[in-house]
């Protein structure tokens, strides 16, 4: 698979590789992350972030260090072309606007390079921090999906389906000051071979 690196002002995204799995497992096992993402072990981390042919997973890097993970699942049927996203940052990197920047970088790439026009994301309905992050990028609530996912305690919890159209992407300062939709250039990409 070709090397792909997407860069923003403070974050970089690159595809997950074998050596990343240990750091990503540690991140996914942080209590503040596991609360929303569920229980991960080495096998599940590998299966979902490296081996699943339908998911393109990226390491979110800040200053060259692993800060989080962003997963993309694309629908490439021409009449239904869109991408579903999922993102989580480690506890040390939350609340700094890094998730918004990582989402913008990924979405810019998916629009410019892959022709996607619509994006979805589905946080737990009570994950207020994630919902604020996604809304700041331009995602809008579509509806509540009742009893959508099983929580760590075994009970079902609601999910909030949010979507974003390409021309609604809010861009601007990654620390929270926003400008209008799509008013900045896309991400910087680097290519090569592995």
CSV table of C-alpha atoms in Angstrom, one decimal:
chain,number,residue,atom,x,y,z
A,1,UNK,CA,0.0,0.0,0.0
A,2,UNK,CA,1.3,3.4,-0.9
A,3,UNK,CA,2.5,5.7,1.9
A,4,UNK,CA,0.1,8.5,2.6
A,5,UNK,CA,0.7,11.4,4.9
A,6,UNK,CA,-1.7,14.2,5.4
A,7,UNK,CA,-0.6,17.3,7.3
A,8,UNK,CA,-2.4,20.2,9.0
A,9,UNK,CA,-0.9,23.0,11.1
A,10,UNK,CA,-0.5,20.9,14.3
A,11,UNK,CA,-1.5,17.3,13.3
A,12,UNK,CA,-0.4,14.8,10.7
A,13,UNK,CA,-2.3,11.7,9.6
A,14,UNK,CA,-0.6,8.6,8.3
A,15,UNK,CA,-1.9,5.1,7.8
A,16,UNK,CA,-1.7,2.7,10.7
A,17,UNK,CA,1.1,0.1,10.4
A,18,UNK,CA,2.0,-2.9,12.5
A,19,UNK,CA,4.4,-1.0,14.8
A,20,UNK,CA,1.6,1.4,15.7
A,21,UNK,CA,-0.7,-1.2,17.2
A,22,UNK,CA,0.9,-1.2,20.7
A,23,UNK,CA,0.6,2.5,21.1
A,24,UNK,CA,-3.0,2.6,19.7
A,25,UNK,CA,-4.0,-0.2,22.1
A,26,UNK,CA,-2.7,1.8,25.1
A,27,UNK,CA,-4.6,4.8,23.8
A,28,UNK,CA,-7.9,2.8,23.4
A,29,UNK,CA,-7.5,1.3,26.8
A,30,UNK,CA,-7.3,4.8,28.5
A,31,UNK,CA,-10.5,5.0,30.7
A,32,UNK,CA,-11.7,8.2,29.1
A,33,UNK,CA,-11.4,6.6,25.6
A,34,UNK,CA,-12.6,3.1,26.5
A,35,UNK,CA,-15.8,4.7,28.0
A,36,UNK,CA,-16.9,5.5,24.5
A,37,UNK,CA,-15.0,3.0,22.3
A,38,UNK,CA,-15.4,-0.1,24.5
A,39,UNK,CA,-13.0,-2.8,25.5
A,40,UNK,CA,-10.0,-3.3,23.2
A,41,UNK,CA,-7.3,-6.0,23.3
A,42,UNK,CA,-4.5,-6.7,20.9
A,43,UNK,CA,-6.6,-8.9,18.6
A,44,UNK,CA,-9.5,-6.4,18.3
A,45,UNK,CA,-7.1,-3.5,17.7
A,46,UNK,CA,-5.4,-5.4,14.9
A,47,UNK,CA,-8.7,-6.6,13.4
A,48,UNK,CA,-10.4,-3.2,13.3
A,49,UNK,CA,-7.4,-0.9,12.6
A,50,UNK,CA,-5.1,-2.9,10.4
A,51,UNK,CA,-6.8,-6.0,9.0
A,52,UNK,CA,-10.3,-4.8,8.1
A,53,UNK,CA,-10.3,-4.2,4.3
A,54,UNK,CA,-13.2,-1.8,4.6
A,55,UNK,CA,-11.5,0.5,7.0
A,56,UNK,CA,-8.6,2.9,6.4
A,57,UNK,CA,-7.2,3.8,9.8
A,58,UNK,CA,-4.9,6.7,10.4
A,59,UNK,CA,-2.6,7.5,13.3
A,60,UNK,CA,-3.1,11.1,14.4
A,61,UNK,CA,0.3,12.5,15.2
A,62,UNK,CA,1.2,15.6,17.1
A,63,UNK,CA,4.8,16.5,17.2
A,64,UNK,CA,5.7,13.1,15.8
A,65,UNK,CA,4.0,11.3,18.7
A,66,UNK,CA,0.8,9.2,18.5
A,67,UNK,CA,-2.1,11.3,19.7
A,68,UNK,CA,-5.0,9.4,18.4
A,69,UNK,CA,-6.7,7.3,15.7
A,70,UNK,CA,-9.0,8.3,12.9
A,71,UNK,CA,-10.9,5.6,10.9
A,72,UNK,CA,-12.5,6.0,7.5
A,73,UNK,CA,-15.0,3.7,5.9
A,74,UNK,CA,-15.9,4.7,2.4
A,75,UNK,CA,-19.0,3.9,0.4
A,76,UNK,CA,-17.7,3.9,-3.2
A,77,UNK,CA,-20.9,3.0,-5.0
A,78,UNK,CA,-21.2,6.0,-7.4
A,79,UNK,CA,-24.9,6.8,-6.5
A,80,UNK,CA,-24.2,6.7,-2.7
A,81,UNK,CA,-20.7,8.0,-2.4
A,82,UNK,CA,-19.8,9.0,1.1
A,83,UNK,CA,-17.5,8.3,4.0
A,84,UNK,CA,-18.1,7.4,7.6
A,85,UNK,CA,-15.6,8.7,10.1
A,86,UNK,CA,-14.6,7.8,13.6
A,87,UNK,CA,-11.9,9.5,15.7
A,88,UNK,CA,-10.5,9.4,19.2
A,89,UNK,CA,-7.7,11.2,20.8
A,90,UNK,CA,-5.8,10.1,23.9
A,91,UNK,CA,-6.6,11.9,27.2
A,92,UNK,CA,-3.5,14.1,27.0
A,93,UNK,CA,-4.6,15.6,23.6
A,94,UNK,CA,-8.3,16.2,24.2
A,95,UNK,CA,-9.8,19.6,24.5
A,96,UNK,CA,-7.1,21.4,22.3
A,97,UNK,CA,-8.9,21.5,19.0
A,98,UNK,CA,-6.7,18.7,17.6
A,99,UNK,CA,-9.7,16.4,16.8
A,100,UNK,CA,-11.3,19.2,14.8
A,101,UNK,CA,-8.1,19.8,12.9
A,102,UNK,CA,-7.6,16.0,12.2
A,103,UNK,CA,-11.2,15.8,10.9
A,104,UNK,CA,-10.7,18.8,8.6
A,105,UNK,CA,-7.5,17.4,7.2
A,106,UNK,CA,-9.1,14.0,6.5
A,107,UNK,CA,-12.3,15.4,5.1
A,108,UNK,CA,-10.3,17.9,2.8
A,109,UNK,CA,-8.4,14.9,1.5
A,110,UNK,CA,-11.5,12.8,1.0
A,111,UNK,CA,-13.2,15.6,-0.9
A,112,UNK,CA,-10.2,16.7,-3.1
A,113,UNK,CA,-8.6,13.3,-3.8
A,114,UNK,CA,-11.5,10.8,-3.6
A,115,UNK,CA,-14.5,12.9,-4.6
A,116,UNK,CA,-16.7,12.4,-1.5
A,117,UNK,CA,-19.5,14.8,-1.0
A,118,UNK,CA,-21.0,13.6,2.3
A,119,UNK,CA,-19.7,12.4,5.6
A,120,UNK,CA,-21.2,10.7,8.6
A,121,UNK,CA,-20.1,10.3,12.2
A,122,UNK,CA,-22.1,8.6,15.0
A,123,UNK,CA,-21.0,9.5,18.6
A,124,UNK,CA,-22.9,8.2,21.6
A,125,UNK,CA,-25.8,10.6,22.2
A,126,UNK,CA,-24.5,11.6,25.6
A,127,UNK,CA,-20.9,12.2,24.5
A,128,UNK,CA,-21.1,15.9,24.7
A,129,UNK,CA,-17.4,16.6,24.1
A,130,UNK,CA,-17.4,14.6,20.8
A,131,UNK,CA,-20.6,16.2,19.6
A,132,UNK,CA,-19.2,19.7,20.2
A,133,UNK,CA,-16.1,18.8,18.3
A,134,UNK,CA,-18.0,17.4,15.3
A,135,UNK,CA,-20.4,20.4,15.3
A,136,UNK,CA,-17.5,22.8,15.2
A,137,UNK,CA,-16.3,21.1,12.0
A,138,UNK,CA,-19.8,21.5,10.5
A,139,UNK,CA,-21.5,18.2,11.3
A,140,UNK,CA,-25.2,18.5,11.9
A,141,UNK,CA,-27.5,16.1,13.9
A,142,UNK,CA,-29.6,13.9,11.7
A,143,UNK,CA,-31.4,11.9,14.4
A,144,UNK,CA,-31.0,9.7,17.4
A,145,UNK,CA,-30.5,6.0,16.8
A,146,UNK,CA,-32.2,4.4,19.8
A,147,UNK,CA,-30.3,1.6,21.6
A,148,UNK,CA,-27.6,1.9,19.0
A,149,UNK,CA,-24.6,0.3,20.8
A,150,UNK,CA,-23.9,-1.7,23.8
A,151,UNK,CA,-22.0,0.1,26.5
A,152,UNK,CA,-19.2,-1.4,28.6
A,153,UNK,CA,-21.7,-2.1,31.4
A,154,UNK,CA,-23.8,-4.2,29.0
A,155,UNK,CA,-26.7,-1.7,28.6
A,156,UNK,CA,-27.8,-0.3,25.3
A,157,UNK,CA,-27.2,3.4,24.7
A,158,UNK,CA,-28.4,5.8,22.0
A,159,UNK,CA,-26.2,7.1,19.2
A,160,UNK,CA,-26.5,10.4,17.5
A,161,UNK,CA,-26.1,10.3,13.7
A,162,UNK,CA,-24.5,13.4,12.4
A,163,UNK,CA,-23.7,14.3,8.8
A,164,UNK,CA,-21.8,16.9,6.8
A,165,UNK,CA,-21.9,17.9,3.2
A,166,UNK,CA,-18.6,18.9,1.6
A,167,UNK,CA,-19.6,22.5,1.1
A,168,UNK,CA,-20.6,22.7,4.8
A,169,UNK,CA,-17.1,22.0,6.1
A,170,UNK,CA,-16.2,24.7,8.6
A,171,UNK,CA,-12.6,25.7,8.3
A,172,UNK,CA,-10.3,28.2,9.9
A,173,UNK,CA,-8.1,28.3,13.0
A,174,UNK,CA,-7.8,24.8,14.5
A,175,UNK,CA,-8.0,26.2,18.0
A,176,UNK,CA,-11.7,27.1,17.6
A,177,UNK,CA,-12.0,30.4,15.7
A,178,UNK,CA,-13.8,29.4,12.6
A,179,UNK,CA,-14.1,30.9,9.1
A,180,UNK,CA,-16.7,30.1,6.5
A,181,UNK,CA,-17.1,26.7,4.7
A,182,UNK,CA,-14.2,25.5,2.6
A,183,UNK,CA,-12.3,28.7,2.5
A,184,UNK,CA,-8.8,27.3,2.9
A,185,UNK,CA,-6.6,25.1,0.8
A,186,UNK,CA,-6.7,21.3,1.3
A,187,UNK,CA,-4.2,19.2,3.2
A,188,UNK,CA,-0.6,18.7,2.1
A,189,UNK,CA,-0.1,15.2,1.0
A,190,UNK,CA,3.0,13.2,0.6
A,191,UNK,CA,3.4,10.1,-1.5
A,192,UNK,CA,5.8,7.3,-1.9
A,193,UNK,CA,5.9,3.5,-1.5
A,194,UNK,CA,6.1,1.3,1.5
